[in-house]
Short mmCIF file of C-alpha atoms in Angstrom, two decimals:
data_model
loop_
_atom_site.label_atom_id
_atom_site.label_comp_id
_atom_site.label_asym_id
_atom_site.label_seq_id
_atom_site.Cartn_x
_atom_site.Cartn_y
_atom_site.Cartn_z
CA MET V 154 -7.09 -8.59 15.65
CA ASN V 155 -5.75 -5.03 15.91
CA VAL V 156 -4.53 -4.01 12.47
CA ALA V 157 -2.74 -0.73 11.73
CA ILE V 158 -2.46 0.21 8.08
CA LEU V 159 0.13 2.73 6.94
CA GLY V 160 -0.90 4.81 3.94
CA THR V 161 -3.93 6.83 2.89
CA GLY V 162 -3.74 6.27 -0.87
CA ALA V 163 -6.00 3.78 -2.66
CA VAL V 164 -4.58 0.62 -1.08
CA GLY V 165 -4.63 1.49 2.64
CA PRO V 166 -8.31 2.50 2.94
CA ALA V 167 -9.38 -0.41 0.67
CA LEU V 168 -7.60 -2.94 2.90
CA GLY V 169 -8.85 -1.08 5.98
CA LYS V 170 -12.50 -1.32 4.97
CA ALA V 171 -12.08 -4.97 4.00
CA PHE V 172 -10.41 -6.05 7.26
CA SER V 173 -12.83 -3.96 9.28
CA GLY V 174 -15.68 -5.63 7.41
CA VAL V 175 -14.57 -9.09 8.53
CA GLY V 176 -14.28 -8.08 12.17
CA HIS V 177 -10.77 -6.76 12.70
CA ASP V 178 -10.07 -3.52 14.61
CA VAL V 179 -8.51 -1.26 12.02
CA VAL V 180 -6.75 2.07 12.31
CA ILE V 181 -5.22 3.94 9.40
CA GLY V 182 -1.86 5.58 10.00
CA THR V 183 -0.72 8.76 8.31
CA ARG V 184 2.01 11.36 8.75
CA ASP V 185 -0.36 14.23 9.48
CA PRO V 186 -3.94 13.21 10.43
CA LYS V 187 -5.24 16.79 10.29
CA GLN V 188 -4.03 17.21 6.73
CA THR V 189 -5.40 13.80 5.69
CA LYS V 190 -8.83 14.68 7.12
CA ARG V 191 -8.91 17.85 5.04
CA ARG V 192 -8.53 15.85 1.82
CA GLU V 193 -11.78 15.56 -0.11
CA GLN V 194 -11.37 11.82 -0.80
CA TRP V 195 -11.01 11.08 2.92
CA ALA V 196 -14.65 11.97 3.65
CA ALA V 197 -15.78 8.63 2.22
CA VAL V 198 -13.33 6.65 4.37
CA ASP V 199 -15.10 5.76 7.58
CA LEU V 200 -12.09 4.50 9.54
CA PRO V 201 -10.14 5.78 12.57
CA LEU V 202 -7.04 7.75 11.69
CA ALA V 203 -3.89 8.20 13.76
CA ALA V 204 -0.40 9.65 13.35
CA TYR V 205 2.31 7.11 12.60
CA GLU V 206 3.99 7.68 15.97
CA ASP V 207 0.74 7.01 17.86
CA LEU V 208 0.03 3.62 16.24
CA ASP V 209 -0.01 0.35 18.11
CA ALA V 210 -1.34 -2.95 16.76
CA GLU V 211 -0.72 -6.68 16.54
CA VAL V 212 -0.30 -6.47 12.78
CA PHE V 213 0.92 -3.57 10.65
CA ILE V 214 0.36 -3.32 6.91
CA ASN V 215 2.62 -1.10 4.83
CA ALA V 216 0.42 0.30 2.07
CA THR V 217 2.43 3.46 1.48
CA ASN V 218 4.07 4.44 -1.77
CA GLY V 219 7.34 2.51 -2.02
CA ARG V 220 9.37 5.72 -2.00
CA GLY V 221 7.87 6.69 1.36
CA SER V 222 7.86 3.28 3.04
CA LEU V 223 11.17 3.51 4.87
CA SER V 224 10.36 6.88 6.45
CA ALA V 225 6.83 5.74 7.35
CA LEU V 226 8.22 2.75 9.26
CA GLN V 227 10.80 4.98 10.93
CA ALA V 228 7.97 7.27 12.06
CA VAL V 229 6.05 4.36 13.62
CA GLY V 230 9.18 3.40 15.50
CA ASP V 231 9.41 0.95 18.39
CA ALA V 232 5.74 -0.11 18.15
CA LEU V 233 6.86 -2.34 15.25
CA HIS V 234 9.15 -4.45 17.42
CA GLY V 235 8.05 -8.08 17.46
CA LYS V 236 5.08 -7.32 15.23
CA VAL V 237 4.04 -8.77 11.89
CA VAL V 238 4.57 -6.13 9.19
CA ILE V 239 2.87 -7.02 5.93
CA ASP V 240 4.58 -5.12 3.14
CA ALA V 241 2.25 -4.53 0.20
CA ALA V 242 4.32 -1.73 -1.35
CA ASN V 243 6.25 -1.65 -4.60
CA ALA V 244 9.51 -0.11 -5.74
CA LEU V 245 8.05 1.46 -8.86
CA ASP V 246 9.79 4.51 -10.30
CA PHE V 247 7.69 6.41 -12.85
CA SER V 248 10.08 9.39 -12.97
CA GLN V 249 11.31 8.40 -16.45
CA GLY V 250 7.79 7.74 -17.77
CA PHE V 251 6.36 4.50 -19.10
CA PRO V 252 7.33 1.73 -18.66
CA PRO V 253 8.31 2.37 -15.03
CA THR V 254 11.49 0.87 -13.59
CA LEU V 255 12.20 -0.41 -10.09
CA PHE V 256 14.34 1.72 -7.75
CA VAL V 257 15.58 -1.44 -6.03
CA SER V 258 15.70 -4.93 -7.58
CA ASN V 259 17.69 -8.00 -8.53
CA THR V 260 20.10 -8.23 -5.57
CA ASP V 261 17.83 -6.57 -3.02
CA SER V 262 14.21 -5.59 -2.51
CA LEU V 263 12.13 -2.95 -0.79
CA ALA V 264 10.90 -5.56 1.72
CA GLU V 265 14.47 -6.49 2.63
CA GLN V 266 15.34 -2.80 3.02
CA LEU V 267 12.42 -2.41 5.44
CA GLN V 268 13.43 -5.55 7.34
CA ARG V 269 16.99 -4.23 7.72
CA GLU V 270 15.64 -0.86 8.90
CA VAL V 271 13.52 -2.55 11.60
CA PRO V 272 15.27 -5.87 12.36
CA GLU V 273 12.94 -6.47 15.33
CA ALA V 274 9.85 -6.50 13.07
CA ARG V 275 8.70 -9.64 11.27
CA VAL V 276 8.28 -8.47 7.68
CA VAL V 277 6.11 -10.48 5.28
CA LYS V 278 5.79 -9.50 1.63
CA MET V 279 2.19 -9.96 0.49
CA PHE V 280 -0.44 -8.29 -1.71
CA ASN V 281 2.05 -6.25 -3.79
CA THR V 282 1.36 -8.35 -6.92
CA MET V 283 -2.18 -7.08 -7.56
CA ALA V 284 -4.46 -4.05 -7.50
CA ASN V 285 -6.34 -3.27 -4.28
CA GLU V 286 -9.66 -4.26 -5.91
CA VAL V 287 -8.31 -7.79 -6.22
CA MET V 288 -6.65 -7.90 -2.76
CA VAL V 289 -9.95 -7.29 -1.03
CA ASN V 290 -12.19 -9.29 -3.37
CA PRO V 291 -10.39 -12.35 -4.77
CA ARG V 292 -13.72 -13.90 -5.72
CA GLY V 293 -14.43 -10.90 -7.96
CA LEU V 294 -12.30 -12.44 -10.69
CA ASN V 295 -13.84 -15.07 -12.93
CA ASN V 296 -11.47 -17.71 -11.56
CA ASP V 297 -9.47 -18.62 -8.49
CA SER V 298 -6.04 -16.89 -8.38
CA THR V 299 -2.96 -16.84 -6.16
CA VAL V 300 -1.46 -14.55 -3.53
CA PHE V 301 2.14 -15.13 -2.41
CA VAL V 302 3.81 -14.67 0.98
CA ALA V 303 7.52 -14.37 1.72
CA GLY V 304 9.20 -13.63 5.05
CA ASN V 305 11.89 -14.86 7.39
CA ASP V 306 9.51 -15.76 10.23
CA ARG V 307 7.20 -18.71 9.64
CA PRO V 308 4.53 -17.77 12.23
CA ALA V 309 4.44 -14.28 10.68
CA ARG V 310 3.83 -15.83 7.25
CA GLU V 311 1.05 -17.90 8.82
CA THR V 312 -0.55 -14.80 10.33
CA ALA V 313 -0.44 -13.10 6.93
CA THR V 314 -1.92 -16.21 5.31
CA SER V 315 -4.73 -16.24 7.85
CA LEU V 316 -5.49 -12.56 7.24
CA ALA V 317 -5.62 -13.22 3.49
CA ALA V 318 -8.00 -16.11 4.14
CA ASP V 319 -10.24 -13.70 6.07
CA LEU V 320 -10.64 -11.73 2.82
CA GLY V 321 -11.55 -14.87 0.87
CA TRP V 322 -8.15 -16.02 -0.39
CA THR V 323 -8.05 -19.78 -0.83
CA ASP V 324 -4.68 -20.08 -2.63
CA VAL V 325 -1.89 -18.50 -0.56
CA PHE V 326 1.48 -19.76 -1.76
CA ASP V 327 4.38 -19.69 0.71
CA LEU V 328 7.67 -18.73 -0.99
CA GLY V 329 9.84 -19.00 2.12
CA ASP V 330 12.33 -16.38 3.29
CA LEU V 331 12.25 -12.68 2.51
CA THR V 332 14.76 -12.80 -0.36
CA ALA V 333 11.80 -14.15 -2.37
CA ALA V 334 10.37 -10.61 -2.14
CA ARG V 335 12.81 -9.79 -4.96
CA GLY V 336 10.81 -12.08 -7.21
CA LEU V 337 7.48 -10.68 -6.03
CA GLU V 338 8.62 -7.09 -6.62
CA MET V 339 10.29 -7.91 -9.96
CA TYR V 340 6.96 -9.28 -11.18
CA LEU V 341 5.66 -5.69 -11.25
CA PRO V 342 7.07 -4.73 -14.66
CA LEU V 343 5.06 -7.64 -16.11
CA TRP V 344 2.00 -6.58 -14.10
CA VAL V 345 2.29 -3.05 -15.48
CA ARG V 346 2.45 -4.33 -19.07
CA ILE V 347 -0.55 -6.63 -18.60
CA PHE V 348 -2.41 -3.68 -17.06
CA ALA V 349 -1.53 -1.51 -20.06
CA GLN V 350 -2.77 -4.14 -22.52
CA LEU V 351 -6.00 -4.94 -20.65
CA GLY V 352 -6.72 -1.30 -19.80
CA ARG V 353 -7.88 -2.25 -16.29
CA PRO V 354 -6.26 -3.44 -13.05
CA HIS V 355 -8.81 -6.16 -12.41
CA PHE V 356 -6.67 -9.26 -13.01
CA ASN V 357 -4.25 -11.55 -11.21
CA ILE V 358 -2.19 -14.65 -11.84
CA LYS V 359 -3.02 -18.19 -10.79
CA LEU V 360 -0.16 -20.54 -10.05
CA VAL V 361 -1.12 -23.67 -12.02
CA ARG V 362 0.81 -26.65 -10.62
CA MET G 122 7.38 -24.13 -41.76
CA ASN G 123 11.19 -24.26 -41.66
CA VAL G 124 12.26 -23.77 -38.06
CA ALA G 125 15.88 -23.46 -36.94
CA ILE G 126 16.48 -23.81 -33.22
CA LEU G 127 19.68 -22.48 -31.67
CA GLY G 128 20.89 -24.45 -28.66
CA THR G 129 21.49 -28.08 -27.79
CA GLY G 130 20.69 -27.95 -24.08
CA ALA G 131 17.35 -29.16 -22.68
CA VAL G 132 15.14 -26.52 -24.31
CA GLY G 133 16.30 -26.67 -27.96
CA PRO G 134 15.84 -30.41 -28.56
CA ALA G 135 12.54 -30.41 -26.59
CA LEU G 136 11.12 -27.65 -28.80
CA GLY G 137 12.64 -29.30 -31.88
CA LYS G 138 10.93 -32.63 -31.25
CA ALA G 139 7.65 -30.91 -30.47
CA PHE G 140 7.62 -28.72 -33.59
CA SER G 141 8.80 -31.62 -35.73
CA GLY G 142 6.00 -33.74 -34.25
CA VAL G 143 3.36 -31.27 -35.48
CA GLY G 144 4.76 -31.17 -39.01
CA HIS G 145 7.37 -28.41 -39.09
CA ASP G 146 10.79 -28.91 -40.69
CA VAL G 147 13.20 -28.53 -37.82
CA VAL G 148 16.96 -28.18 -37.72
CA ILE G 149 18.98 -27.70 -34.55
CA GLY G 150 21.83 -25.20 -34.72
CA THR G 151 25.02 -25.51 -32.73
CA ARG G 152 28.49 -24.00 -32.71
CA ASP G 153 30.31 -27.26 -33.50
CA PRO G 154 28.10 -30.07 -34.88
CA LYS G 155 30.88 -32.68 -34.64
CA GLN G 156 31.38 -31.95 -30.96
CA THR G 157 27.62 -31.97 -30.28
CA LYS G 158 27.25 -35.36 -31.97
CA ARG G 159 29.94 -36.82 -29.72
CA ARG G 160 27.91 -35.90 -26.60
CA GLU G 161 26.22 -38.91 -25.02
CA GLN G 162 22.88 -37.12 -24.54
CA TRP G 163 22.70 -36.24 -28.23
CA ALA G 164 22.20 -39.89 -29.28
CA ALA G 165 18.54 -39.72 -28.18
CA VAL G 166 17.87 -36.55 -30.20
CA ASP G 167 16.70 -37.62 -33.64
CA LEU G 168 16.89 -34.22 -35.34
CA PRO G 169 19.10 -32.73 -38.09
CA LEU G 170 22.01 -30.71 -36.78
CA ALA G 171 23.85 -27.84 -38.49
CA ALA G 172 26.46 -25.24 -37.65
CA TYR G 173 25.09 -21.79 -36.79
CA GLU G 174 26.60 -20.26 -39.94
CA ASP G 175 24.90 -22.86 -42.18
CA LEU G 176 21.38 -22.29 -40.87
CA ASP G 177 18.53 -20.93 -42.92
CA ALA G 178 14.87 -20.96 -41.95
CA GLU G 179 11.64 -18.97 -41.90
CA VAL G 180 11.63 -18.89 -38.10
CA PHE G 181 14.55 -19.05 -35.68
CA ILE G 182 14.20 -19.92 -32.01
CA ASN G 183 16.90 -18.84 -29.57
CA ALA G 184 17.08 -21.60 -26.97
CA THR G 185 20.68 -21.01 -25.98
CA ASN G 186 21.90 -20.13 -22.52
CA GLY G 187 21.35 -16.39 -22.07
CA ARG G 188 25.08 -15.76 -21.68
CA GLY G 189 25.71 -17.29 -25.12
CA SER G 190 22.75 -15.86 -26.99
CA LEU G 191 24.42 -12.79 -28.47
CA SER G 192 27.36 -14.74 -29.91
CA ALA G 193 25.04 -17.48 -31.22
CA LEU G 194 23.01 -14.91 -33.17
CA GLN G 195 26.21 -13.31 -34.41
CA ALA G 196 27.36 -16.72 -35.68
CA VAL G 197 24.10 -17.24 -37.61
CA GLY G 198 24.61 -13.86 -39.23
CA ASP G 199 22.72 -12.50 -42.23
CA ALA G 200 20.33 -15.46 -42.42
CA LEU G 201 18.42 -13.77 -39.57
CA HIS G 202 17.55 -10.71 -41.64
CA GLY G 203 13.81 -10.29 -42.03
CA LYS G 204 13.14 -13.48 -40.06
CA VAL G 205 11.08 -14.07 -36.94
CA VAL G 206 13.45 -14.80 -34.05
CA ILE G 207 11.67 -16.23 -31.03
CA ASP G 208 13.79 -15.59 -27.97
CA ALA G 209 13.15 -18.16 -25.25
CA ALA G 210 16.36 -17.46 -23.31
CA ASN G 211 16.84 -15.93 -19.88
CA ALA G 212 19.39 -13.60 -18.33
CA LEU G 213 19.96 -15.77 -15.26
CA ASP G 214 23.29 -15.45 -13.47
CA PHE G 215 23.97 -18.29 -11.03
CA SER G 216 27.62 -17.26 -10.47
CA GLN G 217 26.84 -16.00 -6.96
CA GLY G 218 24.77 -19.06 -6.04
CA PHE G 219 21.10 -19.18 -5.07
CA PRO G 220 18.96 -17.18 -5.58
CA PRO G 221 20.28 -16.29 -9.05
CA THR G 222 20.27 -12.69 -10.26
CA LEU G 223 19.71 -11.30 -13.77
CA PHE G 224 22.70 -10.02 -15.73
CA VAL G 225 20.47 -7.53 -17.52
CA SER G 226 17.15 -6.16 -16.20
CA ASN G 227 14.98 -3.21 -15.27
CA THR G 228 16.01 -0.69 -17.96
CA ASP G 229 16.91 -3.26 -20.63
CA SER G 230 16.47 -6.95 -21.42
CA LEU G 231 18.27 -9.77 -23.17
CA ALA G 232 15.66 -9.71 -25.95
CA GLU G 233 16.26 -6.01 -26.56
CA GLN G 234 20.02 -6.62 -26.63
CA LEU G 235 19.50 -9.29 -29.29
CA GLN G 236 17.18 -7.00 -31.28
CA ARG G 237 19.79 -4.23 -31.21
CA GLU G 238 22.49 -6.69 -32.30
CA VAL G 239 20.40 -7.80 -35.30
CA PRO G 240 18.09 -4.86 -36.11
CA GLU G 241 16.95 -6.57 -39.33
CA ALA G 242 15.52 -9.54 -37.39
CA ARG G 243 12.02 -9.50 -35.92
CA VAL G 244 12.57 -10.58 -32.32
CA VAL G 245 9.66 -11.96 -30.28
CA LYS G 246 10.08 -12.87 -26.62
CA MET G 247 8.17 -16.07 -25.88
CA PHE G 248 8.47 -19.29 -23.84
CA ASN G 249 11.09 -17.94 -21.40
CA THR G 250 8.58 -17.96 -18.51
CA MET G 251 8.34 -21.73 -18.13
CA ALA G 252 10.25 -25.01 -18.22
CA ASN G 253 10.56 -26.83 -21.55
CA GLU G 254 8.24 -29.61 -20.33
CA VAL G 255 5.47 -27.01 -20.12
CA MET G 256 6.36 -25.23 -23.39
CA VAL G 257 5.81 -28.38 -25.40
CA ASN G 258 2.89 -29.81 -23.42
CA PRO G 259 0.64 -27.07 -22.07
CA ARG G 260 -2.15 -29.59 -21.54
CA GLY G 261 0.12 -31.55 -19.19
CA LEU G 262 -0.77 -29.16 -16.36
CA ASN G 263 -4.00 -29.71 -14.47
CA ASN G 264 -5.39 -26.42 -15.76
CA ASP G 265 -5.15 -24.02 -18.67
CA SER G 266 -2.25 -21.54 -18.33
CA THR G 267 -0.79 -18.57 -20.23
CA VAL G 268 2.14 -17.92 -22.55
CA PHE G 269 3.10 -14.31 -23.34
CA VAL G 270 4.49 -12.73 -26.52
CA ALA G 271 6.27 -9.38 -26.87
CA GLY G 272 7.92 -7.90 -29.94
CA ASN G 273 8.05 -4.78 -32.09
CA ASP G 274 6.59 -6.46 -35.19
CA ARG G 275 2.94 -7.47 -35.03
CA PRO G 276 3.04 -10.10 -37.81
CA ALA G 277 6.04 -11.65 -36.06
CA ARG G 278 4.06 -11.84 -32.81
CA GLU G 279 1.25 -13.48 -34.78
CA THR G 280 3.64 -16.06 -36.25
CA ALA G 281 4.91 -16.85 -32.73
CA THR G 282 1.33 -17.11 -31.48
CA SER G 283 0.47 -19.49 -34.29
CA LEU G 284 3.51 -21.67 -33.52
CA ALA G 285 2.47 -21.79 -29.85
CA ALA G 286 -1.03 -22.82 -30.92
CA ASP G 287 0.52 -25.69 -32.90
CA LEU G 288 1.86 -27.02 -29.59
CA GLY G 289 -1.56 -26.78 -27.95
CA TRP G 290 -1.45 -23.28 -26.43
CA THR G 291 -4.91 -21.76 -26.22
CA ASP G 292 -4.08 -18.67 -24.13
CA VAL G 293 -1.36 -16.58 -25.80
CA PHE G 294 -1.35 -13.06 -24.35
CA ASP G 295 0.07 -10.26 -26.52
CA LEU G 296 2.05 -7.73 -24.44
CA GLY G 297 2.94 -5.43 -27.33
CA ASP G 298 6.41 -4.09 -28.07
CA LEU G 299 9.70 -5.65 -27.06
CA THR G 300 10.27 -3.48 -23.98
CA ALA G 301 7.71 -5.81 -22.36
CA ALA G 302 10.43 -8.47 -22.51
CA ARG G 303 11.83 -6.75 -19.39
CA GLY G 304 8.74 -7.85 -17.51
CA LEU G 305 8.88 -11.37 -18.94
CA GLU G 306 12.55 -11.75 -17.99
CA MET G 307 12.11 -10.12 -14.57
CA TYR G 308 9.45 -12.73 -13.77
CA LEU G 309 12.24 -15.32 -13.60
CA PRO G 310 13.33 -14.63 -10.01
CA LEU G 311 9.75 -15.43 -8.97
CA TRP G 312 9.74 -18.53 -11.20
CA VAL G 313 12.95 -19.74 -9.55
CA ARG G 314 11.48 -19.33 -6.06
CA ILE G 315 8.27 -21.16 -6.97
CA PHE G 316 10.43 -23.91 -8.49
CA ALA G 317 12.46 -24.14 -5.27
CA GLN G 318 9.32 -24.43 -3.14
CA LEU G 319 7.54 -26.96 -5.37
CA GLY G 320 10.69 -28.98 -6.03
CA ARG G 321 9.72 -29.45 -9.70
CA PRO G 322 9.57 -27.29 -12.85
CA HIS G 323 6.16 -28.52 -13.93
CA PHE G 324 4.07 -25.39 -13.29
CA ASN G 325 3.07 -22.16 -14.99
CA ILE G 326 0.95 -19.09 -14.38
CA LYS G 327 -2.52 -18.41 -15.73
CA LEU G 328 -3.52 -14.83 -16.33
CA VAL G 329 -6.95 -14.61 -14.68
CA ARG G 330 -8.80 -11.59 -16.07
#
């Protein structure tokens, strides 16, 4: 499958390498490819790079910083129409220090904002509830854990579920429509506190039912 | 240990029976004991009942509806000074239908509001992340799961942890100070969506680390 990943931070390249490693055709999208290539950290990332406006793919993954997600999707533009857009971003605001707050929550979510911005895309919230080390290596934890999907389009949720399975996920829990992204994003303040107590991001939650 | 539980809904009596069953001296607190005793459901609850203002105990548990928690603690008054107050309540607002929102979140929490109202109490957030069936019977799930504690006073968190252990909890995760209650309360929108998908409240999360 052709997968375009928006974002050149830690999450985008990690997902890119993982999906490439299981046979998908991956391209990483960025605002300014020349500038990204000049960055020292980019040398280790052996993946094709393209400007947002030049991307085309069957599946897009938003792995940008939450603050930049809306403008990143705007830059990709019409290529998103009809496509599955997996939103792995979070609405974390660290501007007031620790603990961070969310810049959208409770009655709305970042994923819903993105869906409203590109109504023709099929947005699925997934992967935002864990660190990238866990996204790409679920078996790296000492026990089975859970990844959640939420989105208005059932086939899009199934595509996301299938992509998670490609990375080794065996427990993908379907939460239904995209308003459930509020719950997935509002889990982050708890994630941040667990992270602070453990001193490492290598953890996840298992839904025991 | 003398345990006073505020609230005569589903949670209070469930916790009361459970703590009484493991040897604690339990009293249930309510605004109007005469009125509570007239309620049909109360007949099955074989626990002592007292008015909020007559309560005294080593540990208090707030199992009231979140909207009524502040006034319940106010009614108990000075008896709370120096005592451990386990806050199991949530800030859920169902007034706009489903999904519910939180009436306090992100930069504050119900637990912090209660702590500010009674600065002399030692508030610990615990048990709000699950249904009462799970609180009192953690082994009733098909796998081990996690309960979290947060509070500004370490010995109070240890008392809460010990009380959870009395009910069979083996994984009590300490989140540190009471600002972590924001994370525990903001988990509720996710809990509600999982509940809606499963169609039953008999589930919990396990912190896999």
